């Protein structure tokens, strides 16, 4: 299991998070938010190729509809090529991390969290040392109550969430689990309204409805188009050699 934990640490904490921070140097927050959602279709493709999972047309359409909802909220972003490449590589690392999650079914949750964090420290520390300056000054400037609250949230809340997410992916498969990650934008909008007094507009409401509807479409049982057609038009059932009209 240690080899798998080491691989997950490299993919998720070093590759995925490292590329996100690189992307944020060249992209606006809204552009990075939109591009980060590309990790969902990337993970779906990786799952189909390397894990033998399958996606039906309904699931594909659900992901497309949810992604259109994201574009409705944020708009079509201005893209910097360096930021674009970093964001796409971030999605690729995340997708392979989900593949590792699925293969690590019997992993203890506490061991998962502890070892993946421990294995990441030397790589992230070395990256910060060679690519960033004034580390101690930055830490001293950031060391106020907001910094400590943020770190506490990431360690306690996100740590528990990550343990649960590993179980979800391992038990249900990648293509059934990943569409739910698109809902974090909807919850982010709700949090902004509750804690910061953000206001809604028609684009935000429409986008949120598209995201929720798209995710629902990916998890609902596959819709039988023929059965719906027969219910709407009971007197028009195709004959043996007649095709169903589109």
PDB file of C-alpha atoms in Angstrom:
ATOM      1  CA  UNK A   1       0.000   0.000   0.000  1.00  0.00           C
ATOM      2  CA  UNK A   2       2.887   2.403   0.596  1.00  0.00           C
ATOM      3  CA  UNK A   3       3.733   2.415  -3.116  1.00  0.00           C
ATOM      4  CA  UNK A   4       0.129   3.320  -3.948  1.00  0.00           C
ATOM      5  CA  UNK A   5       0.094   6.037  -1.279  1.00  0.00           C
ATOM      6  CA  UNK A   6       3.331   7.469  -2.642  1.00  0.00           C
ATOM      7  CA  UNK A   7       1.853   7.502  -6.157  1.00  0.00           C
ATOM      8  CA  UNK A   8      -1.318   9.245  -4.947  1.00  0.00           C
ATOM      9  CA  UNK A   9       0.765  11.852  -3.095  1.00  0.00           C
ATOM     10  CA  UNK A  10       2.742  12.636  -6.253  1.00  0.00           C
ATOM     11  CA  UNK A  11      -0.323  12.777  -8.501  1.00  0.00           C
ATOM     12  CA  UNK A  12      -2.717  14.648  -6.226  1.00  0.00           C
ATOM     13  CA  UNK A  13      -0.724  16.835  -3.865  1.00  0.00           C
ATOM     14  CA  UNK A  14       2.328  17.543  -6.035  1.00  0.00           C
ATOM     15  CA  UNK A  15       1.197  17.289  -9.655  1.00  0.00           C
ATOM     16  CA  UNK A  16      -2.422  18.415  -9.372  1.00  0.00           C
ATOM     17  CA  UNK A  17      -2.017  21.148  -6.756  1.00  0.00           C
ATOM     18  CA  UNK A  18       1.322  22.316  -8.145  1.00  0.00           C
ATOM     19  CA  UNK A  19      -0.151  22.832 -11.612  1.00  0.00           C
ATOM     20  CA  UNK A  20      -3.127  24.689 -10.145  1.00  0.00           C
ATOM     21  CA  UNK A  21      -0.829  27.227  -8.454  1.00  0.00           C
ATOM     22  CA  UNK A  22       1.158  27.638 -11.687  1.00  0.00           C
ATOM     23  CA  UNK A  23      -2.086  28.175 -13.615  1.00  0.00           C
ATOM     24  CA  UNK A  24      -3.228  30.849 -11.139  1.00  0.00           C
ATOM     25  CA  UNK A  25      -0.077  32.874 -11.902  1.00  0.00           C
ATOM     26  CA  UNK A  26      -1.231  33.274 -15.511  1.00  0.00           C
ATOM     27  CA  UNK A  27      -5.034  33.116 -15.264  1.00  0.00           C
ATOM     28  CA  UNK A  28      -7.766  35.043 -13.508  1.00  0.00           C
ATOM     29  CA  UNK A  29      -9.702  33.235 -10.783  1.00  0.00           C
ATOM     30  CA  UNK A  30     -12.789  32.854 -13.018  1.00  0.00           C
ATOM     31  CA  UNK A  31     -10.724  31.492 -15.914  1.00  0.00           C
ATOM     32  CA  UNK A  32      -9.000  29.004 -13.629  1.00  0.00           C
ATOM     33  CA  UNK A  33     -12.374  27.963 -12.161  1.00  0.00           C
ATOM     34  CA  UNK A  34     -13.770  27.175 -15.619  1.00  0.00           C
ATOM     35  CA  UNK A  35     -10.666  25.344 -16.817  1.00  0.00           C
ATOM     36  CA  UNK A  36     -10.442  23.347 -13.607  1.00  0.00           C
ATOM     37  CA  UNK A  37     -13.780  21.741 -14.479  1.00  0.00           C
ATOM     38  CA  UNK A  38     -12.089  20.136 -17.492  1.00  0.00           C
ATOM     39  CA  UNK A  39     -10.817  17.574 -15.000  1.00  0.00           C
ATOM     40  CA  UNK A  40     -14.264  15.909 -15.095  1.00  0.00           C
ATOM     41  CA  UNK A  41     -14.262  14.933 -18.802  1.00  0.00           C
ATOM     42  CA  UNK A  42     -10.517  14.165 -18.601  1.00  0.00           C
ATOM     43  CA  UNK A  43     -11.144  11.791 -15.687  1.00  0.00           C
ATOM     44  CA  UNK A  44     -14.031  10.195 -17.595  1.00  0.00           C
ATOM     45  CA  UNK A  45     -11.769   9.515 -20.585  1.00  0.00           C
ATOM     46  CA  UNK A  46      -8.997   8.130 -18.345  1.00  0.00           C
ATOM     47  CA  UNK A  47     -11.516   5.857 -16.605  1.00  0.00           C
ATOM     48  CA  UNK A  48     -12.785   4.522 -19.927  1.00  0.00           C
ATOM     49  CA  UNK A  49      -9.273   3.845 -21.284  1.00  0.00           C
ATOM     50  CA  UNK A  50      -7.437   2.545 -18.210  1.00  0.00           C
ATOM     51  CA  UNK A  51     -10.198   1.256 -15.886  1.00  0.00           C
ATOM     52  CA  UNK A  52     -12.566  -0.260 -18.419  1.00  0.00           C
ATOM     53  CA  UNK A  53     -15.475   1.912 -17.282  1.00  0.00           C
ATOM     54  CA  UNK A  54     -18.174   2.847 -19.761  1.00  0.00           C
ATOM     55  CA  UNK A  55     -20.229   5.987 -20.275  1.00  0.00           C
ATOM     56  CA  UNK A  56     -23.546   6.109 -22.067  1.00  0.00           C
ATOM     57  CA  UNK A  57     -24.825   8.997 -24.155  1.00  0.00           C
ATOM     58  CA  UNK A  58     -26.989  10.243 -21.289  1.00  0.00           C
ATOM     59  CA  UNK A  59     -23.982  10.604 -18.967  1.00  0.00           C
ATOM     60  CA  UNK A  60     -21.963  12.397 -21.647  1.00  0.00           C
ATOM     61  CA  UNK A  61     -24.844  14.810 -22.299  1.00  0.00           C
ATOM     62  CA  UNK A  62     -25.177  15.424 -18.554  1.00  0.00           C
ATOM     63  CA  UNK A  63     -21.517  16.459 -18.258  1.00  0.00           C
ATOM     64  CA  UNK A  64     -21.843  18.721 -21.319  1.00  0.00           C
ATOM     65  CA  UNK A  65     -24.980  20.390 -19.903  1.00  0.00           C
ATOM     66  CA  UNK A  66     -23.297  20.935 -16.519  1.00  0.00           C
ATOM     67  CA  UNK A  67     -20.226  22.430 -18.215  1.00  0.00           C
ATOM     68  CA  UNK A  68     -22.485  24.799 -20.187  1.00  0.00           C
ATOM     69  CA  UNK A  69     -23.923  25.878 -16.845  1.00  0.00           C
ATOM     70  CA  UNK A  70     -20.430  26.745 -15.647  1.00  0.00           C
ATOM     71  CA  UNK A  71     -19.837  28.843 -18.768  1.00  0.00           C
ATOM     72  CA  UNK A  72     -23.195  30.530 -18.168  1.00  0.00           C
ATOM     73  CA  UNK A  73     -22.048  31.619 -14.698  1.00  0.00           C
ATOM     74  CA  UNK A  74     -18.460  32.635 -15.464  1.00  0.00           C
ATOM     75  CA  UNK A  75     -18.661  33.412 -19.188  1.00  0.00           C
ATOM     76  CA  UNK A  76     -16.103  32.360 -21.774  1.00  0.00           C
ATOM     77  CA  UNK A  77     -12.753  33.156 -20.120  1.00  0.00           C
ATOM     78  CA  UNK A  78      -9.740  34.864 -21.613  1.00  0.00           C
ATOM     79  CA  UNK A  79      -7.098  32.172 -21.884  1.00  0.00           C
ATOM     80  CA  UNK A  80      -3.349  32.431 -21.417  1.00  0.00           C
ATOM     81  CA  UNK A  81      -1.638  29.473 -23.117  1.00  0.00           C
ATOM     82  CA  UNK A  82       0.763  28.776 -20.241  1.00  0.00           C
ATOM     83  CA  UNK A  83      -2.121  28.861 -17.779  1.00  0.00           C
ATOM     84  CA  UNK A  84      -4.222  26.680 -20.091  1.00  0.00           C
ATOM     85  CA  UNK A  85      -1.521  24.000 -20.349  1.00  0.00           C
ATOM     86  CA  UNK A  86      -0.949  24.060 -16.576  1.00  0.00           C
ATOM     87  CA  UNK A  87      -4.693  23.752 -15.896  1.00  0.00           C
ATOM     88  CA  UNK A  88      -5.051  20.830 -18.318  1.00  0.00           C
ATOM     89  CA  UNK A  89      -2.077  19.029 -16.786  1.00  0.00           C
ATOM     90  CA  UNK A  90      -3.647  19.642 -13.380  1.00  0.00           C
ATOM     91  CA  UNK A  91      -6.790  17.901 -14.613  1.00  0.00           C
ATOM     92  CA  UNK A  92      -4.728  15.033 -16.016  1.00  0.00           C
ATOM     93  CA  UNK A  93      -2.902  14.501 -12.706  1.00  0.00           C
ATOM     94  CA  UNK A  94      -6.241  14.627 -10.878  1.00  0.00           C
ATOM     95  CA  UNK A  95      -7.739  12.067 -13.250  1.00  0.00           C
ATOM     96  CA  UNK A  96      -4.935   9.558 -12.680  1.00  0.00           C
ATOM     97  CA  UNK A  97      -5.219  10.182  -8.923  1.00  0.00           C
ATOM     98  CA  UNK A  98      -8.875   9.103  -9.163  1.00  0.00           C
ATOM     99  CA  UNK A  99      -7.738   5.968 -10.958  1.00  0.00           C
ATOM    100  CA  UNK A 100      -5.364   5.254  -8.063  1.00  0.00           C
ATOM    101  CA  UNK A 101      -8.228   5.904  -5.618  1.00  0.00           C
ATOM    102  CA  UNK A 102     -10.322   3.274  -7.326  1.00  0.00           C
ATOM    103  CA  UNK A 103      -7.576   0.657  -7.210  1.00  0.00           C
ATOM    104  CA  UNK A 104      -6.891   1.290  -3.517  1.00  0.00           C
ATOM    105  CA  UNK A 105     -10.205  -0.078  -2.251  1.00  0.00           C
ATOM    106  CA  UNK A 106      -8.994  -1.582   1.032  1.00  0.00           C
ATOM    107  CA  UNK A 107      -6.915   1.417   2.087  1.00  0.00           C
ATOM    108  CA  UNK A 108      -7.315   2.675   5.635  1.00  0.00           C
ATOM    109  CA  UNK A 109      -8.613   6.260   5.588  1.00  0.00           C
ATOM    110  CA  UNK A 110      -6.281   7.553   8.298  1.00  0.00           C
ATOM    111  CA  UNK A 111      -3.242   5.960   6.662  1.00  0.00           C
ATOM    112  CA  UNK A 112      -4.296   7.457   3.355  1.00  0.00           C
ATOM    113  CA  UNK A 113      -4.454  10.984   4.727  1.00  0.00           C
ATOM    114  CA  UNK A 114      -1.310  10.740   6.868  1.00  0.00           C
ATOM    115  CA  UNK A 115       1.032   9.139   4.351  1.00  0.00           C
ATOM    116  CA  UNK A 116      -0.077  11.117   1.291  1.00  0.00           C
ATOM    117  CA  UNK A 117       0.504  14.335   3.237  1.00  0.00           C
ATOM    118  CA  UNK A 118       3.866  13.137   4.570  1.00  0.00           C
ATOM    119  CA  UNK A 119       5.157  11.985   1.168  1.00  0.00           C
ATOM    120  CA  UNK A 120       4.202  15.327  -0.392  1.00  0.00           C
ATOM    121  CA  UNK A 121       6.196  17.520   2.006  1.00  0.00           C
ATOM    122  CA  UNK A 122       9.721  17.089   0.559  1.00  0.00           C
ATOM    123  CA  UNK A 123       8.562  17.555  -3.043  1.00  0.00           C
ATOM    124  CA  UNK A 124       6.428  20.617  -2.322  1.00  0.00           C
ATOM    125  CA  UNK A 125       9.145  22.046  -0.076  1.00  0.00           C
ATOM    126  CA  UNK A 126      11.788  21.635  -2.787  1.00  0.00           C
ATOM    127  CA  UNK A 127       9.475  23.151  -5.402  1.00  0.00           C
ATOM    128  CA  UNK A 128       8.792  26.161  -3.198  1.00  0.00           C
ATOM    129  CA  UNK A 129      12.496  26.577  -2.381  1.00  0.00           C
ATOM    130  CA  UNK A 130      13.609  26.690  -6.029  1.00  0.00           C
ATOM    131  CA  UNK A 131      10.657  28.587  -7.551  1.00  0.00           C
ATOM    132  CA  UNK A 132       9.703  31.070  -4.809  1.00  0.00           C
ATOM    133  CA  UNK A 133      11.495  33.707  -2.761  1.00  0.00           C
ATOM    134  CA  UNK A 134      11.106  35.291   0.686  1.00  0.00           C
ATOM    135  CA  UNK A 135       9.427  32.268   2.255  1.00  0.00           C
ATOM    136  CA  UNK A 136       9.823  33.372   5.865  1.00  0.00           C
ATOM    137  CA  UNK A 137       8.698  36.936   5.160  1.00  0.00           C
ATOM    138  CA  UNK A 138       5.618  35.637   3.365  1.00  0.00           C
ATOM    139  CA  UNK A 139       4.783  33.345   6.296  1.00  0.00           C
ATOM    140  CA  UNK A 140       5.164  36.173   8.823  1.00  0.00           C
ATOM    141  CA  UNK A 141       2.999  38.517   6.738  1.00  0.00           C
ATOM    142  CA  UNK A 142       0.312  35.867   6.345  1.00  0.00           C
ATOM    143  CA  UNK A 143       0.308  34.767   9.984  1.00  0.00           C
ATOM    144  CA  UNK A 144      -2.933  36.405  11.120  1.00  0.00           C
ATOM    145  CA  UNK A 145      -6.179  34.821  12.262  1.00  0.00           C
ATOM    146  CA  UNK A 146      -7.415  34.428   8.665  1.00  0.00           C
ATOM    147  CA  UNK A 147      -4.329  32.389   7.834  1.00  0.00           C
ATOM    148  CA  UNK A 148      -4.833  30.086  10.813  1.00  0.00           C
ATOM    149  CA  UNK A 149      -8.553  29.700  10.115  1.00  0.00           C
ATOM    150  CA  UNK A 150      -7.814  28.840   6.492  1.00  0.00           C
ATOM    151  CA  UNK A 151      -5.179  26.287   7.444  1.00  0.00           C
ATOM    152  CA  UNK A 152      -7.440  24.745  10.092  1.00  0.00           C
ATOM    153  CA  UNK A 153     -10.226  24.408   7.543  1.00  0.00           C
ATOM    154  CA  UNK A 154      -7.934  22.724   5.021  1.00  0.00           C
ATOM    155  CA  UNK A 155      -6.463  20.319   7.554  1.00  0.00           C
ATOM    156  CA  UNK A 156      -9.652  19.363   9.394  1.00  0.00           C
ATOM    157  CA  UNK A 157     -12.525  19.739   6.944  1.00  0.00           C
ATOM    158  CA  UNK A 158     -10.813  19.020   3.637  1.00  0.00           C
ATOM    159  CA  UNK A 159      -8.843  16.190   5.218  1.00  0.00           C
ATOM    160  CA  UNK A 160     -12.036  14.412   6.257  1.00  0.00           C
ATOM    161  CA  UNK A 161     -13.637  15.133   2.885  1.00  0.00           C
ATOM    162  CA  UNK A 162     -10.654  13.640   1.056  1.00  0.00           C
ATOM    163  CA  UNK A 163     -10.852  10.460   3.135  1.00  0.00           C
ATOM    164  CA  UNK A 164     -14.561  10.115   2.314  1.00  0.00           C
ATOM    165  CA  UNK A 165     -13.981  10.911  -1.361  1.00  0.00           C
ATOM    166  CA  UNK A 166     -11.437   8.116  -1.691  1.00  0.00           C
ATOM    167  CA  UNK A 167     -14.042   5.668  -0.400  1.00  0.00           C
ATOM    168  CA  UNK A 168     -16.714   7.033  -2.751  1.00  0.00           C
ATOM    169  CA  UNK A 169     -14.515   6.618  -5.830  1.00  0.00           C
ATOM    170  CA  UNK A 170     -13.286   3.186  -4.752  1.00  0.00           C
ATOM    171  CA  UNK A 171     -16.786   1.841  -4.132  1.00  0.00           C
ATOM    172  CA  UNK A 172     -18.744   3.502  -6.962  1.00  0.00           C
ATOM    173  CA  UNK A 173     -16.282   4.034  -9.791  1.00  0.00           C
ATOM    174  CA  UNK A 174     -14.888   7.191 -11.331  1.00  0.00           C
ATOM    175  CA  UNK A 175     -17.597   7.988 -13.866  1.00  0.00           C
ATOM    176  CA  UNK A 176     -20.364   7.725 -11.267  1.00  0.00           C
ATOM    177  CA  UNK A 177     -18.565   9.897  -8.717  1.00  0.00           C
ATOM    178  CA  UNK A 178     -16.829  12.693 -10.615  1.00  0.00           C
ATOM    179  CA  UNK A 179     -19.924  14.543 -11.927  1.00  0.00           C
ATOM    180  CA  UNK A 180     -20.749  15.438  -8.320  1.00  0.00           C
ATOM    181  CA  UNK A 181     -17.596  17.580  -8.160  1.00  0.00           C
ATOM    182  CA  UNK A 182     -19.300  20.055 -10.501  1.00  0.00           C
ATOM    183  CA  UNK A 183     -21.777  20.860  -7.725  1.00  0.00           C
ATOM    184  CA  UNK A 184     -19.122  22.686  -5.692  1.00  0.00           C
ATOM    185  CA  UNK A 185     -19.779  25.789  -7.797  1.00  0.00           C
ATOM    186  CA  UNK A 186     -23.456  25.717  -6.777  1.00  0.00           C
ATOM    187  CA  UNK A 187     -22.526  25.385  -3.098  1.00  0.00           C
ATOM    188  CA  UNK A 188     -19.959  28.154  -3.580  1.00  0.00           C
ATOM    189  CA  UNK A 189     -22.720  30.450  -4.854  1.00  0.00           C
ATOM    190  CA  UNK A 190     -24.905  29.561  -1.861  1.00  0.00           C
ATOM    191  CA  UNK A 191     -22.005  30.242   0.515  1.00  0.00           C
ATOM    192  CA  UNK A 192     -21.372  33.604  -1.111  1.00  0.00           C
ATOM    193  CA  UNK A 193     -25.017  34.562  -0.591  1.00  0.00           C
ATOM    194  CA  UNK A 194     -25.085  33.443   3.048  1.00  0.00           C
ATOM    195  CA  UNK A 195     -21.705  34.701   4.276  1.00  0.00           C
ATOM    196  CA  UNK A 196     -20.846  37.597   1.944  1.00  0.00           C
ATOM    197  CA  UNK A 197     -24.228  38.902   0.806  1.00  0.00           C
ATOM    198  CA  UNK A 198     -23.630  38.147  -2.873  1.00  0.00           C
ATOM    199  CA  UNK A 199     -26.592  38.795  -5.148  1.00  0.00           C
ATOM    200  CA  UNK A 200     -28.025  36.520  -7.816  1.00  0.00           C
ATOM    201  CA  UNK A 201     -28.689  37.313 -11.445  1.00  0.00           C
ATOM    202  CA  UNK A 202     -30.291  35.420 -14.295  1.00  0.00           C
ATOM    203  CA  UNK A 203     -26.941  34.007 -15.482  1.00  0.00           C
ATOM    204  CA  UNK A 204     -26.049  32.588 -12.063  1.00  0.00           C
ATOM    205  CA  UNK A 205     -29.504  31.056 -11.555  1.00  0.00           C
ATOM    206  CA  UNK A 206     -29.610  29.612 -15.076  1.00  0.00           C
ATOM    207  CA  UNK A 207     -26.075  28.246 -14.755  1.00  0.00           C
ATOM    208  CA  UNK A 208     -26.796  26.659 -11.371  1.00  0.00           C
ATOM    209  CA  UNK A 209     -29.932  24.974 -12.752  1.00  0.00           C
ATOM    210  CA  UNK A 210     -27.971  23.638 -15.728  1.00  0.00           C
ATOM    211  CA  UNK A 211     -25.252  22.259 -13.439  1.00  0.00           C
ATOM    212  CA  UNK A 212     -27.729  20.530 -11.123  1.00  0.00           C
ATOM    213  CA  UNK A 213     -29.743  19.209 -14.076  1.00  0.00           C
ATOM    214  CA  UNK A 214     -26.630  17.939 -15.845  1.00  0.00           C
ATOM    215  CA  UNK A 215     -25.335  16.151 -12.751  1.00  0.00           C
ATOM    216  CA  UNK A 216     -28.789  14.641 -12.159  1.00  0.00           C
ATOM    217  CA  UNK A 217     -28.799  13.371 -15.734  1.00  0.00           C
ATOM    218  CA  UNK A 218     -25.512  11.529 -15.171  1.00  0.00           C
ATOM    219  CA  UNK A 219     -26.746   9.620 -12.115  1.00  0.00           C
ATOM    220  CA  UNK A 220     -30.357   8.857 -13.114  1.00  0.00           C
ATOM    221  CA  UNK A 221     -31.154   5.511 -14.750  1.00  0.00           C
ATOM    222  CA  UNK A 222     -30.745   5.591 -18.507  1.00  0.00           C
ATOM    223  CA  UNK A 223     -33.794   7.104 -20.168  1.00  0.00           C
ATOM    224  CA  UNK A 224     -35.615   4.849 -22.627  1.00  0.00           C
ATOM    225  CA  UNK A 225     -36.425   7.166 -25.568  1.00  0.00           C
ATOM    226  CA  UNK A 226     -38.652   4.577 -27.251  1.00  0.00           C
ATOM    227  CA  UNK A 227     -40.778   4.123 -24.126  1.00  0.00           C
ATOM    228  CA  UNK A 228     -41.251   7.895 -23.798  1.00  0.00           C
ATOM    229  CA  UNK A 229     -42.172   8.109 -27.485  1.00  0.00           C
ATOM    230  CA  UNK A 230     -44.818   5.396 -27.128  1.00  0.00           C
ATOM    231  CA  UNK A 231     -46.328   7.136 -24.115  1.00  0.00           C
ATOM    232  CA  UNK A 232     -46.548  10.464 -25.940  1.00  0.00           C
ATOM    233  CA  UNK A 233     -47.828   8.904 -29.159  1.00  0.00           C
ATOM    234  CA  UNK A 234     -49.499   5.613 -28.190  1.00  0.00           C
ATOM    235  CA  UNK A 235     -51.170   5.223 -31.601  1.00  0.00           C
ATOM    236  CA  UNK A 236     -47.917   5.473 -33.517  1.00  0.00           C
ATOM    237  CA  UNK A 237     -45.824   2.438 -32.755  1.00  0.00           C
ATOM    238  CA  UNK A 238     -43.276   1.641 -35.465  1.00  0.00           C
ATOM    239  CA  UNK A 239     -43.870  -1.523 -37.411  1.00  0.00           C
ATOM    240  CA  UNK A 240     -41.310  -4.265 -37.631  1.00  0.00           C
ATOM    241  CA  UNK A 241     -39.205  -2.649 -40.357  1.00  0.00           C
ATOM    242  CA  UNK A 242     -40.056   0.961 -39.478  1.00  0.00           C
ATOM    243  CA  UNK A 243     -37.536   3.125 -37.691  1.00  0.00           C
ATOM    244  CA  UNK A 244     -38.424   5.441 -34.832  1.00  0.00           C
ATOM    245  CA  UNK A 245     -38.664   9.065 -36.047  1.00  0.00           C
ATOM    246  CA  UNK A 246     -36.164  11.459 -34.508  1.00  0.00           C
TER     247      UNK A 246
END
